[in-house]
C-alpha positions as a printed Julia matrix, in Angstrom:
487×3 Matrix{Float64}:
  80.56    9.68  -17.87
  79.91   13.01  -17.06
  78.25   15.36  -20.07
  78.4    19.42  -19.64
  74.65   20.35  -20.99
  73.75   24.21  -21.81
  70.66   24.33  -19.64
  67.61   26.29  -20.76
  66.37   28.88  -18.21
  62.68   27.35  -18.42
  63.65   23.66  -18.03
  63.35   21.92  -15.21
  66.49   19.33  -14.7
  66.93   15.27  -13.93
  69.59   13.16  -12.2
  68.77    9.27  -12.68
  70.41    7.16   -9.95
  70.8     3.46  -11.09
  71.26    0.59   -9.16
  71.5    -3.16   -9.68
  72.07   -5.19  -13.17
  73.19   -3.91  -16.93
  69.38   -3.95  -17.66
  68.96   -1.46  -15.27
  71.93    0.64  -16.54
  70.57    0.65  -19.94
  66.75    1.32  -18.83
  68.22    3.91  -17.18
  69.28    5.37  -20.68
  65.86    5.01  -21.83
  64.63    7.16  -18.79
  67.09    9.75  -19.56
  65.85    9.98  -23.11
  61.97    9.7   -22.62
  62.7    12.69  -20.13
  64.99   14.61  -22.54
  61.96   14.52  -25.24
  59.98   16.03  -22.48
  61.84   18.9   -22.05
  64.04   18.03  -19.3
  68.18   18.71  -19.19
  70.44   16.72  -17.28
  71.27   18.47  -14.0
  75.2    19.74  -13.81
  76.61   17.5   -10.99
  77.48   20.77   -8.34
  73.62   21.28   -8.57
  70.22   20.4    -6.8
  67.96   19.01   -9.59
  64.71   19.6   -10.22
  63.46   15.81  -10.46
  65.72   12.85   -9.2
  65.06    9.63  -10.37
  65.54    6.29   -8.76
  65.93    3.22  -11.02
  66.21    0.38   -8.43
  66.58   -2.82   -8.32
  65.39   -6.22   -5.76
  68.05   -8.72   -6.64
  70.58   -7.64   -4.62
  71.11   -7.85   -0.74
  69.42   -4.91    1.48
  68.13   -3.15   -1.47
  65.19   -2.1     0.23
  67.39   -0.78    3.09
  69.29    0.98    0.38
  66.69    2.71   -1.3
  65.15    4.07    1.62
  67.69    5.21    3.33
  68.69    6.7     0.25
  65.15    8.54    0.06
  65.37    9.47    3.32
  68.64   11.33    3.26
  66.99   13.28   -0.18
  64.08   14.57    2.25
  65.73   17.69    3.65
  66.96   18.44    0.44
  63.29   18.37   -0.96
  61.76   20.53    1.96
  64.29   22.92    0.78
  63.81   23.03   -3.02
  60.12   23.75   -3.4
  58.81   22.04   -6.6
  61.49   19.14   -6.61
  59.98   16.19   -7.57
  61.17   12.52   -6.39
  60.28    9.23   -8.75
  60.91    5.61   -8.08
  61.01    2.71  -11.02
  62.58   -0.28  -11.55
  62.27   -3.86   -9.91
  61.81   -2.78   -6.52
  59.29    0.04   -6.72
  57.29   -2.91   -9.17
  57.56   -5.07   -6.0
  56.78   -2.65   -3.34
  54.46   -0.65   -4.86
  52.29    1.76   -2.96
  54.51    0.77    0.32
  56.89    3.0    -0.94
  54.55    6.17   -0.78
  53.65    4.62    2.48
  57.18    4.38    3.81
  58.35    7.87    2.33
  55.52   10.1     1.44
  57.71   12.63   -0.12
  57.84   10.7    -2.93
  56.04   11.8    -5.99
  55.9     9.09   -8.09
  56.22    5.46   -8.65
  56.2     3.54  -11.93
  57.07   -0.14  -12.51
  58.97   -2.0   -15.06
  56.57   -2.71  -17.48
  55.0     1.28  -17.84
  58.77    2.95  -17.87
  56.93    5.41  -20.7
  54.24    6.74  -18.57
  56.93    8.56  -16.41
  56.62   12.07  -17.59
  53.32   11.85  -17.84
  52.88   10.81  -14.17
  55.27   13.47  -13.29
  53.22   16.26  -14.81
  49.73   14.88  -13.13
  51.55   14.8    -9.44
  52.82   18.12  -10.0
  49.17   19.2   -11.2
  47.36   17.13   -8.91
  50.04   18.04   -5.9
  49.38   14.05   -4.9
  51.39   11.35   -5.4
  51.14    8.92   -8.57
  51.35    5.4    -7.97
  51.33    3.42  -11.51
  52.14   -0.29  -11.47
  51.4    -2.13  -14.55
  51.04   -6.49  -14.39
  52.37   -6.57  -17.95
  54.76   -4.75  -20.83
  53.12   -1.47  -21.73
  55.58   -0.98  -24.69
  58.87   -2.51  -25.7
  61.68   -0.46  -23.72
  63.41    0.08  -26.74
  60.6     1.75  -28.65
  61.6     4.48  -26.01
  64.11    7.31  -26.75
  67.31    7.08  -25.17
  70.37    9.41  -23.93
  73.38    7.15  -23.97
  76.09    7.39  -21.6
  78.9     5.77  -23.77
  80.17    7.35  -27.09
  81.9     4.12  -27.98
  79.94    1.24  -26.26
  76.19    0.95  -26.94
  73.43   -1.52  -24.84
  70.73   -3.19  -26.73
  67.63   -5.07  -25.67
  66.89   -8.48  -27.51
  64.66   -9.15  -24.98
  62.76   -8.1   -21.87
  61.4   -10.74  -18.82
  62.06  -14.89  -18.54
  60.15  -18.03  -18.79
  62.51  -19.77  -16.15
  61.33  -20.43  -12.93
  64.33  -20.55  -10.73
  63.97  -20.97   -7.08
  65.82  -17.98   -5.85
  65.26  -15.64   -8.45
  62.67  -12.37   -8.31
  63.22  -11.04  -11.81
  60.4   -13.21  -13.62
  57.44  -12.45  -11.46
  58.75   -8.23  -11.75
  60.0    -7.87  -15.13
  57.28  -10.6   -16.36
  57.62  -12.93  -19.06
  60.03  -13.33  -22.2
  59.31  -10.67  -24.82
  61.52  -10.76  -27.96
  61.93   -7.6   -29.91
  61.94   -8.28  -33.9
  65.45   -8.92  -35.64
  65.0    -6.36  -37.69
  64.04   -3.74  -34.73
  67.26   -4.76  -33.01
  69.62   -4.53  -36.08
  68.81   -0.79  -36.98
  68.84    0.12  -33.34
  72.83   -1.71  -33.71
  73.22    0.28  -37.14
  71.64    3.53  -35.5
  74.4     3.52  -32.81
  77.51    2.58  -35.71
  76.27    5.44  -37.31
  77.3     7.75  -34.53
  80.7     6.57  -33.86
  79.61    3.32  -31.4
  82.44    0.6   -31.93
  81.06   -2.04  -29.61
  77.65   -3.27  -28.52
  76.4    -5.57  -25.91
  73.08   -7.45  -26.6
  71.03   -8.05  -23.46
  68.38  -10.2   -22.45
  67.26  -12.32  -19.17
  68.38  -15.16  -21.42
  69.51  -14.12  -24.62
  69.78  -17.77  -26.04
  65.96  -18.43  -25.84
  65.84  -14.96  -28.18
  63.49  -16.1   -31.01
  60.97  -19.24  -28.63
  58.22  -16.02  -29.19
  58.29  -16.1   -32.88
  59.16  -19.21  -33.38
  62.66  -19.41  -34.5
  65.08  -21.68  -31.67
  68.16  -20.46  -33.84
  67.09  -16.59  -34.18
  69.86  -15.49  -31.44
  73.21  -17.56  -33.69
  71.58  -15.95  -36.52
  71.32  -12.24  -35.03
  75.13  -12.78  -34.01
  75.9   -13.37  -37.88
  74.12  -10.6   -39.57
  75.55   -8.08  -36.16
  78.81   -9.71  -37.75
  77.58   -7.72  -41.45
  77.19   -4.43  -40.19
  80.43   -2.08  -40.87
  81.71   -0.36  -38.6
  80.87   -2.79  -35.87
  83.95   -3.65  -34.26
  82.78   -5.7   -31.02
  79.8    -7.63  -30.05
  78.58   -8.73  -26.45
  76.24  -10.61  -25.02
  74.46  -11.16  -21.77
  73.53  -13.56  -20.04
  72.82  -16.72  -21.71
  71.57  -19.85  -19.97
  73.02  -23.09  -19.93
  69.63  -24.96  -20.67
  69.39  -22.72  -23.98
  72.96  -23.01  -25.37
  73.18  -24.79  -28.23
  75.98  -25.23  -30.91
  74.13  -23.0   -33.55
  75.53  -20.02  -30.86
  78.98  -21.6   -30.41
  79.78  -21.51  -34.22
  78.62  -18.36  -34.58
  80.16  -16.4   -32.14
  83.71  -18.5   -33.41
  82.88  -17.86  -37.05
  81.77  -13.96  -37.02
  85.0   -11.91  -36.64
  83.64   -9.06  -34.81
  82.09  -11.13  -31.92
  84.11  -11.05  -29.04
  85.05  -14.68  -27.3
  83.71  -13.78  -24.11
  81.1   -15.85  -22.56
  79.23  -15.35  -19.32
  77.74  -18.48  -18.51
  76.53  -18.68  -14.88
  76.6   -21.91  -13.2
  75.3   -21.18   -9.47
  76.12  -24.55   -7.92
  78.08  -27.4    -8.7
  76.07  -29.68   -6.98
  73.38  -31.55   -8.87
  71.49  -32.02   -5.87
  71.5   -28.12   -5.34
  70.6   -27.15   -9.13
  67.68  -29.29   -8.57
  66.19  -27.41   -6.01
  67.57  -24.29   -7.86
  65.01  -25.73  -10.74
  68.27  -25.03  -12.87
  67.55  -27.3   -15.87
  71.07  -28.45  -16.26
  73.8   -30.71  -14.01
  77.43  -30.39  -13.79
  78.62  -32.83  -16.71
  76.13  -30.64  -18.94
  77.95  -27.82  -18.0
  81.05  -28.66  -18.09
  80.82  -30.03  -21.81
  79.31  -26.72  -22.7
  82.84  -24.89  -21.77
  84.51  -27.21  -23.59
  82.36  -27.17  -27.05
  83.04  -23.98  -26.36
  87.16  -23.9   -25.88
  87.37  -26.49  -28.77
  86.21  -24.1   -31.04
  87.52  -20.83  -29.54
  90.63  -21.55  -27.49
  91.33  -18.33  -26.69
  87.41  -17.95  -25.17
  87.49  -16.22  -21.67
  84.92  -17.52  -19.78
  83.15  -15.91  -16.59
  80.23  -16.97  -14.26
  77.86  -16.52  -11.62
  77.93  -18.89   -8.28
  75.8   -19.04   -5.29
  77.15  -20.07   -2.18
  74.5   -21.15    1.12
  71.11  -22.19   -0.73
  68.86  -23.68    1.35
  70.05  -27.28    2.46
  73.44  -26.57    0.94
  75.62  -29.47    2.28
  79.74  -29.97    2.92
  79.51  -31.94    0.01
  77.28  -30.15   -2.03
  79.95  -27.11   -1.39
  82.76  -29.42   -2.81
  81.11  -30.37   -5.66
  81.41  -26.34   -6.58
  84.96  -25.99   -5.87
  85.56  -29.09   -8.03
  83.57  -27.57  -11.1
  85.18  -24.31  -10.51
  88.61  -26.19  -10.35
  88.04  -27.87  -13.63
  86.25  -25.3   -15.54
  89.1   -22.74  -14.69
  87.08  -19.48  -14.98
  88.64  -15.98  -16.22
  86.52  -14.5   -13.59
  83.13  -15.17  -11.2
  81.11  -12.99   -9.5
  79.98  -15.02   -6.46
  77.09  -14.55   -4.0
  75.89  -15.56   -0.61
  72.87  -16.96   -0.63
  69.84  -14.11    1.15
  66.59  -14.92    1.38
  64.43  -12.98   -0.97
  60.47  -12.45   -0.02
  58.4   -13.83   -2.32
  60.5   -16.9    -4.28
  59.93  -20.2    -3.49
  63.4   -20.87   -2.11
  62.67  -17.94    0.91
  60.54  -20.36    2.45
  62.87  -23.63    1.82
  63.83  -25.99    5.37
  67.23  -25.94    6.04
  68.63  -22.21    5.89
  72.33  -22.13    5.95
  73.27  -20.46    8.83
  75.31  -17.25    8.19
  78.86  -18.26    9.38
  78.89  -21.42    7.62
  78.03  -19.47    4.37
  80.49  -17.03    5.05
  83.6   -19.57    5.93
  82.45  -21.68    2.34
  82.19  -18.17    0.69
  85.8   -16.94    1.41
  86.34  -20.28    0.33
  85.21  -20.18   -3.18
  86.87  -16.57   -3.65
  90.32  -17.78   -2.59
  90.16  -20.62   -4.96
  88.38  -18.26   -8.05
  90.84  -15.66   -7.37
  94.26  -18.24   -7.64
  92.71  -19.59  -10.7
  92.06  -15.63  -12.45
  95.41  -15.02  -11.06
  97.18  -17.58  -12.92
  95.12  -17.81  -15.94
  95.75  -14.07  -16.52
  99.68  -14.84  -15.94
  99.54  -16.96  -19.27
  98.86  -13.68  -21.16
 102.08  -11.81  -20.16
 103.79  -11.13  -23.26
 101.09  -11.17  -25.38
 100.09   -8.11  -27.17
  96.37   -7.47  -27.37
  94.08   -4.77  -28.59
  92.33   -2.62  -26.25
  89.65   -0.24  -26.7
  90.53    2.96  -24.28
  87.23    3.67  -21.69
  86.67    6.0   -19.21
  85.98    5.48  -15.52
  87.56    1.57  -15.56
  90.53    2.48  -13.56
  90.4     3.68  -10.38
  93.9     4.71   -9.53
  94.36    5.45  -13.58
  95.27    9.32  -12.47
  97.87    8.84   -9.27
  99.6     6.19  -12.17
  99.46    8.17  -15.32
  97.86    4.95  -16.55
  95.05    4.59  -19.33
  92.34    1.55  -19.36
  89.92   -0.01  -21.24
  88.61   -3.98  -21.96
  90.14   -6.31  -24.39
  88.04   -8.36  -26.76
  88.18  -11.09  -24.32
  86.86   -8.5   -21.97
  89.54   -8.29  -19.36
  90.17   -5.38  -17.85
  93.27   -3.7   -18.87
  95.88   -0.71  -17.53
  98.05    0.28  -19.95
 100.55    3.51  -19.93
  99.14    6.53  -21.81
 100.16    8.72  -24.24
  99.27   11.94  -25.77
  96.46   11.86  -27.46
  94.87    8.79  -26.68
  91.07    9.28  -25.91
  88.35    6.95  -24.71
  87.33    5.19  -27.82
  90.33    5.25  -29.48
  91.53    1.41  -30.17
  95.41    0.72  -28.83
  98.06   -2.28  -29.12
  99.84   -2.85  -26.44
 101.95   -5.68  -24.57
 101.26   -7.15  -20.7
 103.39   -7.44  -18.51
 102.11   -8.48  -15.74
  98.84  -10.32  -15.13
  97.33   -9.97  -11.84
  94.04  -11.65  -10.12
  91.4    -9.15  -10.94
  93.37   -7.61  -14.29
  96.02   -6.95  -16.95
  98.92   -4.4   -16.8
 100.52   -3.12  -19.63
 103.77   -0.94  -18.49
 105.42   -0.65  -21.96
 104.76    2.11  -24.57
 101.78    1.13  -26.97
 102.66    0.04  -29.99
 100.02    0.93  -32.15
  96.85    3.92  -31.34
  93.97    4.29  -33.64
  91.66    7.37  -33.79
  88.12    6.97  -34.02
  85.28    8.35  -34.76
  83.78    7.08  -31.31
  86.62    8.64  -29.61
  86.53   12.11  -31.65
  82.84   11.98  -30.16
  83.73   11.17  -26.55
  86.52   14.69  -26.83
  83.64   16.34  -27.94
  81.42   15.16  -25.34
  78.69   13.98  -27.72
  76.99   10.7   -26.94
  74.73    8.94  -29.5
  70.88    9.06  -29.42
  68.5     6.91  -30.67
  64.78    8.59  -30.85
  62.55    5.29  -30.47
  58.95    5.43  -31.53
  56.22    6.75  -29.03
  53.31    4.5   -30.28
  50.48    7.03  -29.42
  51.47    8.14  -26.22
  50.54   11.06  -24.54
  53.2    13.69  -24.88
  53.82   16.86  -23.32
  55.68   20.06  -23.52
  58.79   21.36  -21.7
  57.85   21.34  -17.88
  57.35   24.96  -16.22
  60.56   26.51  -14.26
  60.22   26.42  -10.52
């Protein structure tokens, strides 16, 4: 979402580029804010800014490539805008460290994910020092969220329960970069909740590594049910997310809690990543299929109406025919609303990059395409069973693609499915509609009729405003400084 800002003569201006997972989206917030307090505007989109920000991320495929190239089409741009400044944070620049200064020396700073609030302080000694800053930190400096933040959403809203993991899975980065689980307080996390509601935000999303296993810090295995019931007391709080839980962790505390508390949405995002035993074992997934499977349907006994998405893996090392099947069969019987699948790539510096038996490439690919073709019959046809149904829908911006060439609206359902629907005047994003579908296809929901009902909201009189909420955070003693000079 785009936000027109009246920009100072004397301030410098920032454009955060984000890549990678919903953490990084909402760290990215965070960055915007902590820069904001500093004095900085956001840049207007037609123009150069003065600092650029890269939030990256290691998980996915090429991200390296990515990021580089990226900084090396940014270099001519620098040479001509003297005093531009260039900073790199996130998961890869806390893996890659002082390579990246090596590898693109135009860069002025790098900063990790565990020192995100030493950024304009870094930027100011660079610019003083005219020398790069490299600042990588082994452990949490201060809790993100004790950070201010400039949030992108009037009426949606991410909050941290937690930052790092305790797992150890094979093929997974994220623990040795983001470090181990830190749990914020419940009380931290509630008034940040109540701090957005005040502002208009109908729907938040809790986020953690592993949300279930919120609470293992303090000592309380049933803190995360327990958050979901008092998010359930706050008015005004129309929607609550959460993401991602782990299958080891999820207990029937959770289950009853997201079934019992009206305003939590029954959406679940359990990732399964094989189907094979034999493969989760090497995975060091703590779980099998049968332990899955009965999750998903504690789960559908006590919300029927539950959609129910994943994450799947396709290749790991020494990834058999068999092994392959054994996904497609879970996949068959667990019937997912959705799955975001992956082929396997080897990632530097996790035990499973230097497994035996690599799956060569066009066997992963063949098995991938695969897996989609059966994930995308089963969406199909489990979105087909909600033609006719009316649901509620709360109206976003940027969801739909070809929304303008179809004079269509969109927005998410509780269940979270996507959903185009046909405007009408004076519907805005954060508004809450009713509306019918009439057609259910793979990936989403259409919804050709007229609505039959429109709310106005107060998140929606904020998003025709173009206000977006803040939340100030709490500096804990460090350094601050004043608006940065004009170039």
């Amino acid at each position: 979402m785009s936000i027109a800002v009246d920009t100072p003569a004397a301030a410098r201006t920032y454009q955060v580029r984000t890549y990678g997972c919903q953490m990084n989206v909402h760290d990215s917030e965070r960055i915007a804010g902590l820069l904001e307090s500093a004095g900085y505007v956001q840049a207007p989109e037609a123009d150069t800014p003065d600092l650029v920000v890269f939030n990256t991320c290691a998980v996915r495929e090429n991200a390296d490539n990515r990021l580089y190239g990226n900084l090396g089409h940014l270099r001519p741009t620098k040479d001509a805008h003297p005093g531009m400044q260039i900073a790199v944070g996130g998961c890869l620049a806390q893996k890659d460290r002082g390579e990246i200064v090596r590898r693109a020396p135009w860069v002025d700073v790098v900063f990790g994910t565990h020192n995100v609030g030493s950024l304009p302080t870094l930027l100011e000694r660079a610019r003083h020092n005219e020398a790069a800053e490299v600042e990588i930190l082994e452990s949490l400096e201060v809790f993100p969220s004790t950070l201010p933040a400039r949030r992108e959403s009037a009426y949606a809203g991410w909050v941290s329960i937690s930052v790092g993991c305790n797992n150890t899975c094979t093929f997974c980065i994220v623990p040795s970069l983001r470090g181990k689980e830190t749990d914020r307080r419940p009380g931290d996390v509630l008034a940040e909740v109540r701090a957005l509601v005040e502002q208009g935000v109908l729907e938040v999303t809790l986020l953690g590594q592993n949300v279930n296993s919120y609470g293992v810090e303090f000592g309380d295995r049933q803190a995360f049910g327990k958050l979901l019931r008092a998010c359930g007391d706050i008015d005004g709080l129309e929607r609550v997310r959460f993401t991602s839980p782990h299958p080891r962790d999820f207990t029937d505390d959770v289950i009853a809690a997201m079934a019992e508390t009206p305003n939590v949405c029954h959406q679940l995002h359990m990732p399964l990543q094989s189907g094979s035993d034999a493969v989760l074992k090497a995975m060091r997934r703590s779980y099998r299929s049968g332990r899955y499977l009965d999750i998903l349907r504690r789960v559908r006994e006590a919300m029927p109406d539950a959609a129910i998405t994943t994450d799947i893996i396709v290749g790991f090392p020494g990834e058999t025919e068999q092994d392959f099947q054994a996904t497609l069969d879970v996949v068959a019987e667990a019937r997912f609303a959705s799955a975001f699948t992956f082929q396997y790539s080897i990632r530097p510096g996790t035990p499973a990059a230097t497994m035996a038996d690599q799956v060569p490439k066009p066997v992963v690919q063949e098995r991938y395409e695969r897996l989609v073709a059966l994930q995308d019959e089963i969406s199909w046809a489990e979105n087909r069973t909600l033609e006719g149904r009316e649901v509620e829908v709360l109206v976003a911006v940027g969801e739909g693609r070809k929304d303008q060439a179809t004079g269509r609206l969109s927005g998410r359902a509780r269940d979270g499915r996507l959903v185009h629907f046909t405007g009408a005047e004076g519907i805005r994003p954060g508004d809450v509609v009713t509306t019918t579908i009439s057609y259910g296809a793979p990936h989403h929901l259409v919804a050709d009729g007229p609505v039959t009902s429109h709310r106005r909201t107060a998140a929606g009189d904020a998003a025709e405003a173009g206000r977006t909420p803040s939340t100030p955070g709490v500096l804990l003693g460090m350094p601050t400084i004043g608006a940065p000079a004009a170039r």
